[in-house]
Amino acid sequence: MARTTANCLVFCNKKRSIYNSQLSVIDTKFLDRGISYLDFPSNLGKPCHIVGSCNGLLCVAYERSKKQTGKRLYLWNPATGKVKHIPENTNVNNIDIYDVSIGFCFDFSSSDYKVVRIVKEDGFASERSRVVMYSLIKNYWKEIKVELNFKVIDYICPAIVKGSIYWIIVLLDQEQFALLSFNVKSEIFRTISLPGSIMCRQDTSYICLFEFKESVALIDEKDDEDISIWTLDDDSCWIKKFTISSPSLITEIVGCLKTGEFVGTNFVETDLAGTNFAGDIVLYDSVNNMVENTLFKLAAPRTYNYSESLVNLNYSSRSFPKKGTPIQLLKTRTRSGSLVSANSFKVWYQD
């Protein structure tokens, strides 16, 4: 299967636990180069989520102490080893708030990196939701004035396309599913109807969003049934692009590469209780209807497109501690070349 270079970032919660996480990078041009494992810095606590990936920067959320809610947020450039702590938001009381959803996006109009948080505050007669946005250039948070008449489904924003963040939501006044978009330049929210067969579902267990060739893509999948892939045309019209009729080869779609290939899994239950799963990460070429096994296994993965960059986090950046070995490169075959820049890190190869 011929392809151009397109790194894929895979975040995995081993044993479905936020305290037992790994981060992997695969190069889809040469799968036999192997997988690169990146360890989170130990002195920052226990990482629980990758919020997003933009131009080689990762936004990472960490747990707070037991007496605090919300998350500690960091920007991390794995290629340079630099990290920046995103300051606390003074507009909300961090002890009495919790995150509903977080998104990380690049604003092309200002060349700025922005983090959007939808939060709820306790202590009111009814919980109050608010939206705040952080600017890396300005290094502060601002509140977005908006009336929230919806419930966000995903804690981590599942799709970011052309400077807009997208979520699947429940419209509280209509009790049906819809798509919500937020443009980080105009700071405007919009609701978009989902395909008719989806909007009135009872749940979203088999629905997910991601970016597909600079468009919003919607996956509709059910156990032992075909997988339908829809794309949104100009934020107004849904088009069914593909139907994958190989549930035995792909049990779930978890993301899409810049090349247009889909990242999937072929998980199977390994115990009678149905609580443990094992399987491989696979790539699906929709043009040629081919499935290729990547030869590595992950449980409950999330995927992000990732490419190395030298984006500077400015004067407030600091290096990750050099305790242990933050990066481990694995080669499954004897092919030269590393997948991840290893500046100021110890690196070893395991054949």
Coordinates of C-alpha atoms in Angstrom, one line a residue:
M1 CA 0.0 0.0 0.0
A2 CA 1.9 3.1 -1.2
R3 CA 1.5 6.2 0.9
T4 CA 3.2 9.5 1.7
T5 CA 4.6 10.3 5.1
A6 CA 1.9 11.0 7.7
N7 CA 2.8 10.5 11.4
C8 CA 0.0 9.3 13.6
L9 CA -0.2 10.0 17.3
V10 CA -1.9 7.3 19.4
F11 CA -2.9 7.8 23.0
C12 CA -3.8 4.7 24.9
N13 CA -5.3 4.1 28.3
K14 CA -4.0 0.7 29.1
K15 CA -6.5 -1.4 31.1
R16 CA -8.9 1.5 30.5
S17 CA -7.3 3.4 33.4
I18 CA -6.3 7.1 33.2
Y19 CA -3.4 6.3 35.6
N20 CA -1.8 3.7 33.3
S21 CA -1.2 5.6 30.0
Q22 CA 1.2 5.5 27.1
L23 CA 1.7 7.7 24.1
S24 CA 2.8 6.1 20.8
V25 CA 3.9 7.5 17.4
I26 CA 3.9 5.5 14.3
D27 CA 5.2 6.6 10.9
T28 CA 2.7 5.3 8.3
K29 CA 5.2 5.6 5.4
F30 CA 7.3 2.8 6.7
L31 CA 5.5 0.7 9.2
D32 CA 8.5 -1.5 9.6
R33 CA 10.4 1.3 11.2
G34 CA 8.6 0.6 14.4
I35 CA 6.8 2.5 17.1
S36 CA 8.1 5.3 19.3
Y37 CA 6.9 5.4 22.9
L38 CA 6.9 8.7 24.7
D39 CA 6.7 8.8 28.5
F40 CA 4.9 11.6 30.2
P41 CA 7.1 13.6 32.7
S42 CA 6.8 12.0 36.2
N43 CA 7.1 15.2 38.3
L44 CA 3.8 16.7 36.9
G45 CA 1.6 14.1 38.3
K46 CA -0.6 11.5 36.5
P47 CA -1.6 12.4 33.0
C48 CA -5.2 11.6 32.2
H49 CA -5.9 13.0 28.7
I50 CA -4.4 14.3 25.5
V51 CA -6.6 17.3 24.8
G52 CA -5.3 17.8 21.2
S53 CA -2.4 18.0 18.7
C54 CA -1.6 21.1 16.6
N55 CA 1.6 21.7 14.6
G56 CA 3.7 19.4 16.8
L57 CA 2.4 20.8 20.1
L58 CA 0.3 18.6 22.4
C59 CA -2.1 19.9 25.0
V60 CA -2.1 17.6 28.0
A61 CA -4.4 17.5 31.0
Y62 CA -3.3 16.3 34.4
E63 CA -5.3 15.5 37.6
R64 CA -5.3 17.9 40.5
S65 CA -5.2 17.1 44.2
K66 CA -8.2 15.3 45.7
K67 CA -9.5 18.6 47.1
Q68 CA -9.6 20.3 43.7
T69 CA -11.6 19.8 40.6
G70 CA -10.8 20.7 37.0
K71 CA -7.5 19.8 35.3
R72 CA -4.0 21.2 35.2
L73 CA -3.2 21.9 31.6
Y74 CA 0.2 21.9 29.8
L75 CA 1.5 22.5 26.3
W76 CA 4.2 20.1 25.3
N77 CA 6.5 19.9 22.3
P78 CA 7.9 16.4 22.3
A79 CA 10.5 17.2 19.6
T80 CA 12.2 19.9 21.7
G81 CA 11.3 18.6 25.1
K82 CA 9.8 21.9 26.2
V83 CA 6.6 22.3 28.3
K84 CA 4.5 25.3 29.3
H85 CA 2.1 25.3 32.2
I86 CA -1.1 27.0 31.2
P87 CA -1.9 29.5 34.0
E88 CA -5.0 29.1 36.1
N89 CA -8.1 30.8 34.9
T90 CA -8.9 33.7 37.3
N91 CA -12.4 34.1 35.8
V92 CA -13.6 31.0 37.5
N93 CA -13.1 29.4 41.0
N94 CA -11.0 26.3 40.2
I95 CA -11.9 24.7 43.5
D96 CA -15.6 24.7 42.7
I97 CA -15.6 24.0 38.9
Y98 CA -15.2 20.9 36.8
D99 CA -14.5 20.5 33.1
V100 CA -17.3 19.5 30.8
S101 CA -15.2 19.5 27.7
I102 CA -11.8 20.8 26.5
G103 CA -10.5 21.6 23.0
F104 CA -7.1 22.7 21.6
C105 CA -7.0 24.6 18.3
F106 CA -4.8 26.7 16.1
D107 CA -6.1 30.2 15.1
F108 CA -4.8 30.7 11.6
S109 CA -5.8 34.4 11.5
S110 CA -3.5 35.3 14.5
S111 CA -1.1 32.4 14.4
D112 CA -2.1 31.7 17.9
Y113 CA -2.7 28.5 19.9
K114 CA -6.0 28.4 21.9
V115 CA -7.5 26.2 24.5
V116 CA -11.3 26.2 24.9
R117 CA -12.9 24.9 28.1
I118 CA -16.6 24.4 28.9
V119 CA -16.9 24.3 32.6
K120 CA -19.6 24.0 35.3
E121 CA -19.6 25.8 38.6
D122 CA -21.0 24.4 41.8
G123 CA -22.5 26.5 44.5
F124 CA -25.5 27.8 42.6
A125 CA -29.2 26.8 42.9
S126 CA -28.5 25.0 39.6
E127 CA -25.1 24.3 38.1
R128 CA -24.0 27.1 35.8
S129 CA -22.0 26.4 32.6
R130 CA -19.5 28.8 31.2
V131 CA -17.0 28.9 28.3
V132 CA -13.5 30.3 28.6
M133 CA -10.7 30.5 26.1
Y134 CA -6.9 30.6 26.6
S135 CA -4.5 32.4 24.2
L136 CA -0.9 31.3 24.1
I137 CA 0.3 34.6 22.7
K138 CA -1.6 36.7 25.3
N139 CA -1.1 34.1 28.0
Y140 CA -4.4 34.6 29.6
W141 CA -8.0 33.4 29.7
K142 CA -11.1 35.2 28.6
E143 CA -14.8 34.4 29.0
I144 CA -17.0 33.8 26.0
K145 CA -20.4 35.1 26.6
V146 CA -22.9 32.5 25.4
E147 CA -26.1 30.9 26.7
L148 CA -25.6 27.1 26.8
N149 CA -28.8 25.3 26.1
F150 CA -27.1 22.0 25.2
K151 CA -25.2 19.1 26.8
V152 CA -21.8 18.2 25.5
I153 CA -21.2 14.4 25.0
D154 CA -17.4 14.2 24.7
Y155 CA -15.0 15.4 27.4
I156 CA -12.2 15.8 24.9
C157 CA -13.1 17.7 21.7
P158 CA -13.2 15.0 19.0
A159 CA -12.7 17.1 15.9
I160 CA -10.9 20.3 15.0
V161 CA -11.2 21.5 11.4
K162 CA -10.0 24.8 9.8
G163 CA -9.9 26.8 13.0
S164 CA -13.2 25.5 14.4
I165 CA -13.9 23.0 17.2
Y166 CA -16.7 20.5 16.9
W167 CA -18.7 18.5 19.4
I168 CA -21.7 16.2 19.4
I169 CA -24.3 17.6 21.8
V170 CA -27.8 17.1 23.1
L171 CA -30.1 20.0 22.5
L172 CA -31.9 20.3 25.8
D173 CA -35.0 22.0 24.4
Q174 CA -35.5 19.4 21.6
E175 CA -33.9 16.3 23.3
Q176 CA -32.1 15.2 20.1
F177 CA -28.5 15.1 19.0
A178 CA -26.8 17.8 17.0
L179 CA -23.3 19.0 16.0
L180 CA -21.9 22.1 17.7
S181 CA -19.1 24.2 16.2
F182 CA -17.1 27.0 17.7
N183 CA -14.8 29.2 15.6
V184 CA -11.9 30.4 17.6
K185 CA -11.5 33.6 15.4
S186 CA -15.1 34.8 15.4
E187 CA -15.8 33.3 18.8
I188 CA -19.2 32.2 17.6
F189 CA -21.1 29.0 18.4
R190 CA -23.3 27.3 15.7
T191 CA -25.5 24.2 15.9
I192 CA -25.7 21.9 12.9
S193 CA -28.2 19.1 12.3
L194 CA -26.9 15.5 12.1
P195 CA -28.1 13.0 9.4
G196 CA -31.7 12.1 10.1
S197 CA -30.9 8.5 10.9
I198 CA -28.6 9.6 13.7
M199 CA -30.1 12.7 15.3
C200 CA -32.9 10.9 17.1
R201 CA -30.8 8.0 18.4
Q202 CA -31.1 7.0 22.0
D203 CA -27.4 7.2 22.6
T204 CA -24.1 8.0 20.9
S205 CA -22.2 4.8 21.7
Y206 CA -21.6 4.1 18.1
I207 CA -21.0 7.6 16.8
C208 CA -17.7 9.5 16.7
L209 CA -16.2 12.6 15.0
F210 CA -12.8 13.4 13.5
E211 CA -11.2 15.3 10.7
F212 CA -11.1 13.8 7.2
K213 CA -9.3 15.7 4.5
E214 CA -10.1 19.1 6.1
S215 CA -13.7 18.2 6.6
V216 CA -15.7 17.1 9.6
A217 CA -16.3 13.3 9.4
L218 CA -19.0 11.4 11.3
I219 CA -18.6 7.6 11.9
D220 CA -21.8 5.6 12.4
E221 CA -21.0 2.0 13.5
K222 CA -22.8 -0.8 15.3
D223 CA -21.8 -4.2 16.4
D224 CA -21.6 -6.7 13.5
E225 CA -22.9 -4.1 11.0
D226 CA -21.5 -2.0 8.2
I227 CA -19.6 1.2 9.2
S228 CA -20.9 4.3 7.6
I229 CA -18.7 7.4 7.2
W230 CA -20.3 10.8 6.6
T231 CA -18.7 14.2 5.8
L232 CA -20.0 17.7 6.3
D233 CA -20.0 19.9 3.2
D234 CA -19.7 23.6 3.9
D235 CA -21.1 23.2 7.4
S236 CA -24.6 22.6 5.9
C237 CA -24.9 19.2 4.1
W238 CA -24.0 15.7 5.1
I239 CA -22.8 13.3 2.4
K240 CA -22.3 9.5 3.0
K241 CA -18.7 9.0 1.7
F242 CA -18.0 5.4 2.4
T243 CA -19.4 2.2 3.8
I244 CA -17.0 -0.4 5.3
S245 CA -18.5 -3.8 4.9
S246 CA -15.7 -5.7 6.8
P247 CA -16.7 -5.9 10.4
S248 CA -14.5 -8.9 10.9
L249 CA -11.4 -7.0 9.9
I250 CA -12.3 -3.6 11.5
T251 CA -14.4 -3.5 14.6
E252 CA -14.0 0.2 15.3
I253 CA -12.8 3.4 13.5
V254 CA -10.8 5.6 15.9
G255 CA -9.3 8.3 13.6
C256 CA -8.1 9.4 10.2
L257 CA -4.6 10.2 8.9
K258 CA -3.8 13.3 6.8
T259 CA -3.4 10.9 3.8
G260 CA -7.1 9.9 4.1
E261 CA -6.4 6.4 5.5
F262 CA -8.6 5.4 8.5
V263 CA -7.1 4.2 11.8
G264 CA -9.1 1.3 13.2
T265 CA -9.0 -1.6 15.6
N266 CA -10.0 -5.3 15.3
F267 CA -10.6 -5.8 19.1
V268 CA -12.1 -9.0 20.4
E269 CA -13.2 -9.9 23.9
T270 CA -10.7 -12.1 25.8
D271 CA -12.9 -13.1 28.7
L272 CA -16.5 -14.2 29.3
A273 CA -17.4 -11.0 31.2
G274 CA -16.5 -8.9 28.2
T275 CA -14.3 -6.5 30.2
N276 CA -11.0 -7.2 28.6
F277 CA -10.2 -6.7 24.9
A278 CA -7.2 -7.5 22.7
G279 CA -6.5 -6.7 19.1
D280 CA -4.4 -4.8 16.6
I281 CA -4.4 -1.3 15.3
V282 CA -5.1 -1.4 11.5
L283 CA -5.1 1.1 8.6
Y284 CA -7.9 1.1 6.2
D285 CA -7.5 2.4 2.6
S286 CA -11.0 3.3 1.5
V287 CA -9.9 3.9 -2.2
N288 CA -8.6 0.3 -2.6
N289 CA -10.7 -1.3 0.1
M290 CA -7.6 -2.7 1.8
V291 CA -6.8 -3.3 5.4
E292 CA -3.2 -3.3 6.7
N293 CA -2.2 -4.5 10.1
T294 CA 0.3 -2.2 11.9
L295 CA 1.6 -5.1 14.1
F296 CA 1.1 -3.5 17.4
K297 CA -1.6 -3.7 20.0
L298 CA -3.3 -1.0 22.0
A299 CA -6.4 -0.9 24.2
A300 CA -9.0 1.9 24.1
P301 CA -6.9 4.1 21.8
R302 CA -7.5 7.7 20.7
T303 CA -5.6 8.9 17.6
Y304 CA -4.3 12.3 16.6
N305 CA -2.3 13.5 13.6
Y306 CA 1.1 14.6 14.6
S307 CA 4.3 15.8 12.9
E308 CA 7.5 17.1 14.6
S309 CA 8.0 20.9 14.8
L310 CA 10.2 23.4 16.5
V311 CA 7.3 25.6 17.6
N312 CA 8.6 27.8 20.5
L313 CA 6.7 28.0 23.7
N314 CA 8.5 31.3 24.4
Y315 CA 10.4 32.4 27.5
S316 CA 8.1 30.6 30.0
S317 CA 9.0 27.2 28.5
R318 CA 11.0 24.8 30.6
S319 CA 12.4 21.3 29.8
F320 CA 10.9 18.1 31.1
P321 CA 13.0 16.5 33.8
K322 CA 15.5 13.9 32.6
K323 CA 14.5 11.3 35.0
G324 CA 14.7 7.8 33.5
T325 CA 14.3 7.7 29.8
P326 CA 11.4 9.9 28.5
I327 CA 11.6 8.5 24.9
Q328 CA 12.1 4.9 23.9
L329 CA 12.4 4.1 20.2
L330 CA 11.6 0.5 19.1
K331 CA 12.5 -1.0 15.8
T332 CA 10.7 -4.1 14.6
R333 CA 13.2 -4.5 11.8
T334 CA 16.7 -3.4 11.0
R335 CA 15.8 -0.2 9.2
S336 CA 17.7 3.0 10.1
G337 CA 16.1 6.2 11.0
S338 CA 14.2 7.4 14.1
L339 CA 10.6 8.6 14.2
V340 CA 10.9 11.2 16.9
S341 CA 13.5 13.9 17.5
A342 CA 15.5 13.0 20.6
N343 CA 17.1 16.3 21.4
S344 CA 18.4 16.3 25.0
F345 CA 16.9 12.9 25.7
K346 CA 18.5 9.5 26.2
V347 CA 17.5 7.1 23.4
W348 CA 18.0 3.4 23.0
Y349 CA 16.9 0.9 20.4
Q350 CA 15.4 -2.5 21.2
D351 CA 15.5 -5.0 18.3

